[in-house]
XYZ file of C-alpha atoms in Angstrom:
554
model
C 95.520 54.065 95.987
C 94.030 51.000 97.670
C 95.602 47.908 96.143
C 94.748 45.080 98.510
C 92.336 44.292 101.317
C 93.809 43.752 104.763
C 94.564 40.083 105.513
C 93.042 39.750 108.979
C 95.153 36.700 109.754
C 98.307 38.758 109.264
C 97.109 41.509 111.548
C 95.487 39.262 114.156
C 98.220 40.107 116.648
C 97.468 43.814 116.155
C 93.907 43.509 117.411
C 92.788 44.359 120.929
C 89.113 43.916 121.789
C 88.229 43.900 118.103
C 90.022 47.184 117.347
C 93.009 47.580 115.045
C 96.061 49.469 116.241
C 96.899 51.862 113.422
C 100.572 52.103 114.323
C 101.028 48.370 113.777
C 98.999 48.379 110.573
C 101.214 51.061 109.073
C 104.295 49.127 110.195
C 103.010 46.072 108.330
C 102.329 48.234 105.289
C 105.860 49.671 105.325
C 107.506 46.266 105.757
C 105.554 44.866 102.827
C 103.538 42.231 104.751
C 100.468 43.990 103.396
C 100.519 46.478 100.533
C 97.775 48.817 101.708
C 95.394 49.342 104.575
C 91.869 49.435 103.188
C 89.909 50.165 106.347
C 89.784 49.756 110.094
C 87.298 47.104 111.051
C 85.689 48.823 114.016
C 84.916 52.542 114.020
C 84.333 54.612 117.125
C 81.923 57.454 117.789
C 83.308 60.871 116.893
C 84.500 62.509 120.086
C 85.214 65.878 118.463
C 82.457 66.426 115.874
C 83.087 70.180 115.759
C 86.838 69.880 115.221
C 88.072 70.908 111.784
C 90.408 67.929 111.873
C 87.558 65.428 111.799
C 85.296 67.086 109.234
C 86.577 64.855 106.415
C 89.232 62.695 108.038
C 89.517 60.131 110.823
C 86.147 58.360 110.639
C 87.664 55.034 111.637
C 89.927 56.076 114.496
C 89.498 54.557 117.913
C 88.555 56.843 120.790
C 92.118 56.758 122.071
C 93.543 57.722 118.696
C 90.970 60.488 118.268
C 92.059 62.040 121.548
C 95.714 61.887 120.563
C 95.051 63.268 117.077
C 92.965 66.161 118.398
C 95.533 67.051 121.060
C 98.299 67.162 118.444
C 96.067 69.126 116.062
C 95.418 71.813 118.656
C 99.132 71.985 119.397
C 100.354 72.268 115.811
C 97.434 73.381 113.631
C 97.788 70.369 111.334
C 97.499 66.580 111.499
C 100.711 65.611 113.282
C 99.116 62.284 114.259
C 98.943 61.282 110.595
C 102.320 62.825 109.809
C 103.958 60.589 112.417
C 102.618 57.573 110.523
C 103.631 58.562 106.992
C 106.997 57.693 105.433
C 109.567 60.458 105.645
C 110.396 59.958 101.972
C 106.816 59.809 100.745
C 106.154 60.674 97.132
C 104.088 63.731 96.339
C 102.404 64.371 92.979
C 104.479 66.216 90.382
C 102.196 69.164 89.633
C 104.579 71.098 87.377
C 103.465 72.319 83.983
C 104.505 69.807 81.253
C 106.747 72.495 79.728
C 108.698 72.627 82.988
C 109.351 68.895 82.856
C 110.949 69.253 79.409
C 113.139 72.176 80.388
C 116.917 71.790 80.725
C 119.145 73.882 82.990
C 122.813 74.900 82.944
C 125.411 72.668 84.585
C 127.338 75.405 86.397
C 124.628 76.755 88.686
C 125.228 78.524 92.023
C 125.123 76.502 95.241
C 122.194 76.874 97.620
C 121.793 76.939 101.400
C 118.303 75.943 102.543
C 117.187 77.570 105.804
C 114.270 75.992 107.658
C 112.819 78.100 110.448
C 110.441 76.765 113.066
C 108.842 77.211 116.451
C 107.393 74.104 118.114
C 106.928 72.232 114.849
C 106.104 68.502 114.862
C 109.286 66.440 114.677
C 108.106 64.251 111.797
C 107.250 67.346 109.754
C 110.784 68.727 110.095
C 112.352 65.357 109.332
C 110.223 64.999 106.201
C 111.217 68.488 105.037
C 114.898 67.622 105.480
C 114.485 64.297 103.690
C 112.690 65.882 100.723
C 115.405 68.522 100.316
C 118.181 65.919 100.353
C 116.378 63.551 97.993
C 115.197 66.171 95.480
C 118.130 68.580 95.302
C 121.256 67.672 93.279
C 124.078 67.035 95.751
C 126.449 69.347 93.911
C 124.010 72.245 94.339
C 122.950 71.661 97.967
C 125.544 73.400 100.126
C 123.803 72.909 103.473
C 120.530 72.732 105.352
C 120.308 75.151 108.277
C 117.691 74.564 110.969
C 116.749 77.646 112.981
C 114.803 76.926 116.169
C 113.157 80.058 117.559
C 113.292 78.727 121.137
C 110.851 75.819 120.848
C 109.523 74.227 124.001
C 108.905 70.862 122.319
C 111.457 68.466 123.851
C 111.432 66.259 120.744
C 113.088 69.085 118.845
C 116.150 68.745 121.035
C 117.440 65.213 121.608
C 115.322 63.344 119.044
C 115.965 65.851 116.279
C 119.677 65.912 117.103
C 119.735 62.124 116.797
C 118.183 62.342 113.328
C 120.673 65.037 112.334
C 123.421 62.661 113.458
C 122.138 60.010 111.057
C 122.119 62.534 108.186
C 125.662 63.634 109.011
C 126.880 60.063 108.604
C 125.369 60.123 105.121
C 126.442 63.698 104.288
C 128.995 65.096 106.791
C 128.483 68.767 107.583
C 125.292 69.033 105.543
C 122.884 69.878 108.381
C 123.536 72.758 110.779
C 121.379 73.864 113.686
C 120.863 77.287 115.263
C 118.758 77.666 118.401
C 117.607 80.979 119.864
C 117.793 81.286 123.646
C 114.563 83.314 123.538
C 111.765 83.678 121.011
C 112.759 86.391 118.537
C 110.172 86.103 115.758
C 110.201 85.191 112.083
C 112.386 88.038 110.854
C 115.238 87.395 113.263
C 115.019 83.624 112.739
C 115.525 84.142 109.016
C 118.402 86.528 109.669
C 120.025 83.997 112.025
C 119.953 81.387 109.276
C 121.434 83.790 106.749
C 124.276 84.667 109.114
C 125.634 81.099 109.125
C 124.878 80.283 105.471
C 127.770 79.816 103.049
C 126.007 78.950 99.783
C 125.845 81.352 96.858
C 122.061 81.497 97.233
C 119.825 81.172 100.299
C 116.363 79.638 100.271
C 114.421 80.599 103.399
C 111.526 78.221 104.025
C 109.050 77.347 106.735
C 109.826 73.905 108.126
C 106.386 72.497 107.202
C 107.224 72.003 103.524
C 108.232 69.311 101.056
C 110.129 70.325 97.951
C 109.234 68.956 94.534
C 111.671 67.358 92.091
C 113.814 69.944 90.257
C 112.637 72.692 92.562
C 116.068 74.338 92.852
C 117.322 74.474 89.265
C 114.750 76.995 87.906
C 115.431 79.361 90.807
C 119.213 79.124 90.574
C 119.078 79.656 86.825
C 117.165 82.917 87.242
C 119.535 84.216 89.952
C 122.544 83.261 87.813
C 121.050 85.550 85.134
C 120.240 88.411 87.568
C 121.574 88.496 91.134
C 119.141 91.286 92.127
C 116.122 89.011 91.804
C 114.210 87.868 94.871
C 112.280 84.736 93.943
C 109.510 82.563 95.243
C 108.410 79.127 94.036
C 104.769 78.260 93.504
C 103.299 76.634 96.602
C 101.004 73.667 96.356
C 98.762 73.313 99.383
C 99.191 70.395 101.760
C 95.812 69.941 103.455
C 96.028 70.335 107.214
C 93.793 67.301 107.829
C 94.678 64.483 105.405
C 98.077 65.924 104.324
C 97.225 65.376 100.665
C 98.704 67.802 98.140
C 96.344 70.174 96.307
C 97.529 71.818 93.092
C 97.892 75.596 93.145
C 98.342 77.480 89.898
C 100.863 80.321 89.513
C 99.780 83.668 90.940
C 101.442 86.883 91.980
C 101.742 87.782 95.646
C 100.058 91.011 96.707
C 98.756 92.721 99.823
C 96.129 95.141 101.044
C 96.617 98.428 102.888
C 96.531 96.592 106.219
C 99.672 94.802 104.953
C 97.977 91.392 104.921
C 99.410 89.338 102.091
C 97.217 87.565 99.538
C 97.416 86.014 96.107
C 96.831 88.408 93.225
C 96.915 88.403 89.437
C 100.033 88.921 87.346
C 100.395 91.938 85.107
C 98.663 91.620 81.673
C 101.948 91.014 79.842
C 102.452 87.702 81.665
C 99.082 86.380 80.500
C 99.861 87.506 76.958
C 102.756 85.025 76.917
C 100.196 82.195 77.097
C 102.819 80.105 78.890
C 102.172 79.317 82.565
C 105.694 77.985 82.981
C 107.286 81.426 82.576
C 108.358 83.534 85.594
C 106.104 86.475 86.417
C 106.868 89.749 88.182
C 105.157 90.062 91.559
C 104.398 93.112 93.762
C 105.184 91.206 96.931
C 106.374 87.899 98.295
C 105.046 85.363 100.763
C 107.148 84.142 103.665
C 109.222 81.778 101.506
C 111.976 83.378 99.436
C 115.107 82.545 97.445
C 117.779 85.204 96.944
C 121.481 85.719 96.237
C 123.085 85.548 99.667
C 125.308 88.611 99.285
C 122.623 90.705 97.597
C 120.263 89.910 100.475
C 122.793 91.434 102.845
C 123.345 94.457 100.627
C 119.625 95.194 100.432
C 119.237 95.089 104.237
C 118.025 91.541 104.991
C 114.723 91.613 106.893
C 113.727 94.281 109.379
C 114.848 92.905 112.771
C 112.398 95.270 114.465
C 109.439 93.212 113.253
C 107.822 91.167 116.016
C 106.517 87.577 115.913
C 104.586 87.456 112.624
C 103.213 89.558 109.795
C 104.269 92.418 107.549
C 107.947 91.489 107.276
C 107.483 89.979 103.818
C 105.631 93.052 102.511
C 108.323 95.320 103.955
C 110.992 93.308 102.144
C 109.057 93.364 98.884
C 108.531 97.116 98.850
C 112.182 97.678 99.754
C 113.466 95.351 97.044
C 111.419 97.079 94.347
C 112.250 100.605 95.520
C 115.945 99.978 96.110
C 117.219 98.271 92.977
C 115.841 94.731 92.816
C 112.707 92.982 91.629
C 110.537 90.019 92.627
C 109.444 87.061 90.546
C 107.284 83.993 91.002
C 108.891 80.982 89.281
C 106.210 78.427 88.281
C 108.659 75.641 87.371
C 109.765 75.534 91.012
C 107.164 73.788 93.162
C 107.096 73.454 96.950
C 104.294 71.746 98.885
C 103.397 73.786 101.975
C 101.062 72.888 104.827
C 98.338 75.469 105.317
C 97.578 75.321 109.020
C 94.047 75.439 110.331
C 95.287 77.851 112.997
C 98.541 79.470 114.078
C 99.471 77.862 117.388
C 102.053 80.448 118.416
C 99.593 83.360 118.637
C 95.811 83.151 118.500
C 95.247 86.802 117.574
C 97.730 87.625 114.816
C 96.231 91.091 114.381
C 98.040 92.344 117.484
C 101.544 92.117 116.043
C 100.315 92.498 112.471
C 98.929 95.962 113.234
C 102.114 97.023 114.947
C 104.336 95.713 112.137
C 102.127 97.270 109.461
C 102.522 100.725 111.015
C 106.281 100.171 111.032
C 106.249 99.464 107.293
C 104.127 102.553 106.713
C 106.398 104.862 108.681
C 109.552 103.896 106.766
C 108.428 103.205 103.202
C 104.989 104.569 102.309
C 105.610 108.334 102.363
C 102.295 110.213 102.120
C 100.450 106.928 101.656
C 101.161 105.790 105.197
C 97.773 107.231 106.140
C 96.164 104.376 104.199
C 97.532 101.846 106.671
C 95.910 103.791 109.529
C 92.643 103.874 107.598
C 92.818 100.119 106.989
C 93.249 99.470 110.709
C 90.675 102.151 111.681
C 93.248 104.075 113.715
C 93.532 107.859 114.091
C 96.381 109.424 112.154
C 97.771 110.856 115.395
C 97.816 109.582 118.958
C 97.001 106.037 117.867
C 98.773 104.507 120.864
C 100.584 101.770 118.902
C 104.296 101.440 119.652
C 105.938 100.228 116.436
C 109.478 100.654 117.736
C 112.451 102.736 116.650
C 112.703 103.012 112.844
C 115.732 105.317 112.720
C 118.100 102.681 111.313
C 115.601 101.557 108.669
C 115.171 105.142 107.480
C 118.962 105.489 107.284
C 119.045 102.296 105.201
C 116.540 103.816 102.782
C 118.751 106.875 102.371
C 121.895 104.772 101.956
C 120.336 102.632 99.216
C 118.988 105.736 97.416
C 115.549 104.166 97.104
C 112.735 105.485 94.929
C 109.590 107.100 96.414
C 106.581 104.917 97.094
C 104.655 106.697 94.334
C 106.974 104.973 91.836
C 105.945 101.616 93.280
C 102.260 102.418 92.853
C 102.782 103.631 89.303
C 105.102 100.892 88.052
C 104.727 97.809 90.228
C 101.268 97.709 91.834
C 98.935 100.035 89.921
C 95.914 97.978 91.002
C 96.357 99.166 94.602
C 93.788 101.928 95.124
C 95.663 105.016 96.427
C 92.570 106.345 98.267
C 93.695 109.865 97.340
C 90.210 111.369 97.703
C 89.268 109.901 101.073
C 87.811 112.543 103.392
C 87.044 110.535 106.527
C 86.601 107.052 107.951
C 85.301 105.214 110.986
C 81.983 105.293 112.794
C 79.425 107.846 111.594
C 77.376 109.367 114.428
C 74.382 111.678 114.536
C 74.926 114.597 116.894
C 71.397 115.953 117.407
C 67.844 115.553 116.171
C 67.553 119.138 115.019
C 69.381 122.421 115.070
C 67.007 123.691 117.758
C 67.507 120.589 119.888
C 70.463 121.331 122.167
C 70.729 117.807 123.542
C 73.847 115.810 122.786
C 72.131 112.544 121.956
C 74.527 110.449 119.846
C 73.375 107.677 117.546
C 75.829 105.532 115.604
C 75.181 104.532 112.043
C 75.415 100.785 112.647
C 73.382 97.619 113.076
C 70.226 99.315 114.432
C 68.857 98.689 110.962
C 69.379 95.412 109.122
C 70.816 97.445 106.238
C 74.004 98.221 108.134
C 76.461 95.397 108.580
C 79.151 97.453 110.297
C 79.643 100.783 111.986
C 82.633 101.501 109.694
C 81.950 104.091 107.028
C 84.150 105.813 104.470
C 83.392 109.061 102.670
C 85.197 110.035 99.479
C 85.233 113.567 98.164
C 83.704 112.353 94.890
C 80.537 111.839 96.955
C 80.604 108.068 97.468
C 79.785 106.852 100.971
C 80.815 103.266 101.722
C 79.235 101.272 104.524
C 80.938 98.302 106.151
C 84.418 98.528 104.674
C 86.622 99.885 101.927
C 88.538 97.711 99.470
C 92.257 98.119 98.850
C 92.249 97.291 95.134
C 90.724 99.065 92.167
C 89.175 95.882 90.815
C 87.282 95.151 94.055
C 83.702 96.214 94.781
C 82.778 98.659 97.522
C 79.243 98.980 98.894
C 77.740 102.407 98.283
C 74.914 104.166 100.118
C 72.135 104.963 97.624
C 68.937 107.021 97.749
C 66.330 104.528 96.515
C 63.187 105.890 98.132
C 62.043 106.325 101.692
C 64.730 103.952 102.980
C 68.410 104.120 101.939
C 69.901 101.159 100.116
C 73.312 99.492 99.777
C 74.554 98.416 96.357
C 77.868 97.542 94.781
C 79.125 100.901 93.607
C 79.754 99.829 90.011
C 76.248 98.391 89.773
C 74.717 101.546 91.270
C 76.601 103.737 88.819
C 75.625 101.557 85.857
C 71.946 101.709 86.831
C 72.012 105.440 87.426
C 71.140 105.257 91.108
C 71.473 108.347 93.299
C 74.771 107.434 94.956
C 76.580 110.756 95.485
C 76.343 112.707 98.739
C 77.399 116.042 100.166
C 78.891 115.830 103.613
C 81.065 118.005 105.859
C 82.034 117.236 109.403
C 79.224 118.167 111.779
C 76.702 118.833 108.999
C 73.958 116.952 107.138
C 74.464 113.978 104.801
C 72.613 115.191 101.706
C 72.134 113.444 98.377
C 73.499 115.606 95.555
C 70.740 114.663 93.108
C 67.589 114.299 95.199
C 68.528 116.947 97.820
C 67.149 114.631 100.488
C 69.017 113.974 103.713
C 69.914 110.808 105.513
C 68.177 111.101 108.867
C 66.988 109.088 111.837
C 63.366 108.625 112.856
C 61.983 107.132 116.044
C 59.944 104.032 115.206
C 56.804 102.685 116.790
C 58.796 100.074 118.717
C 60.975 102.749 120.360
C 63.822 101.923 117.989
C 65.447 104.295 115.524
C 65.312 103.862 111.754
C 67.340 105.392 108.954
C 65.230 107.241 106.427
C 65.592 109.679 103.554
C 63.515 112.839 103.758
C 63.535 116.610 103.400
C 66.416 117.885 105.493
C 65.319 118.765 109.034
C 68.672 119.753 110.505
C 70.083 116.467 111.691
C 73.891 116.603 111.804
C 76.488 113.869 111.522
C 80.159 113.358 112.275
C 82.651 110.800 111.044
C 85.175 109.619 113.621
C 88.441 110.261 111.743
C 88.892 113.148 109.311
C 91.899 113.063 106.968
C 91.591 116.530 105.414
C 88.905 119.161 105.672
C 87.171 120.013 102.418
């Protein structure tokens, strides 16, 4: 909050050509010579008007500072320029539910080792994470902080970080440990490396761009003391990537889609019936941050070391925990503020490794449902050309742990995940010929040739529904159904089409017509006056269609 205008006499020595040097202003603020910086006197033209960093922040930066801020933003995906100018021990808002603040916890809780993993993180971000953990974790509970560097190239994370660790060790000898990979090994192996040197009863595995809230550890340790087979996650508040302010996030379960992308989801109905948002809730999956009994984590198989770079490793762990004797909870009384980057600097196209890792999860854990992962990535079920590595040891682990089948998970843990049991085919839909008598092999794709079609991806279910543009992974989500509405076909949300009694069910076999079950009219292509082709509905004339990938013949 702004409490005082800047005394220009006090900052006169900080001015060059009428511009204020922000570094010096913040120094004055920290030393108490001024209590707050209200504004910079002279503003410069925005040099990067299209940058996400400057959409809401940085209006008063000089040109020089804008260039530095943008360069750091592109490097890290968040505002490292501002981070370097904030106190390491800054206060963040206490966003816990009032019931959490009144809660008391046992005295004899397990100890905890906090593992921070990073790759080319900003130095001030790591230092602030360390400081928050030390300041907001009872000393008797905090066994150690383990820094795992996945072969960063940032020189600051060597000498400068070591110097800061040296200062901490004078305060708390032996508290901070550091592990550095000689080559980049990815998130899974970085987390495993931290676990291997941990000695606490419980391990908390965090990204390094976090700040813990007061009393973050006690709720988690209390739950694990009650049940060592729990894998827990706190509730993350969002730290904005631009102004680094904390935004409240409410408790939610962690879920995923069939492509193995993680996302927030709703809790099961019984949690909402409690009418108490401070209570832990069971969760189908877990985000990248987790807290678990150290020995149990080893017994359950840690993380899959065969996962590369990023993506899917958290879903793999979640499915394995549920199938092999544990469970996952979100603990709302534990709050951690986490920076949501504007972009991931270590790989611009995350889908490359995500696809590969997702297929690895499917091959080991999903049984007959592994086909759904191929559908989600629009890959053929065979000869897909994706090398997901050797999964022999992970399959042996599944046998050793005597894990349940994936069907149990769908039935008991994540019933809202649509099993896609009746899916016939998926991918591009193409017309083979204009008529049965026409022997030419002209091929037309069902795609953006008409404004109706937003994608060439189509999905046909044996119940007769034909989706255009995508298929949703969850039962509560809306698909877009092809409907016979007249001369031209239409697209409607399937639930709306069904409610209104639209003609939304089709007969289709590979290499044959697409025929509406109720109107008996066929989806066909007609040459328009402008030499373009248009989709129409008419009496069937013999036009045939194929769908790229067929799961099972009818």
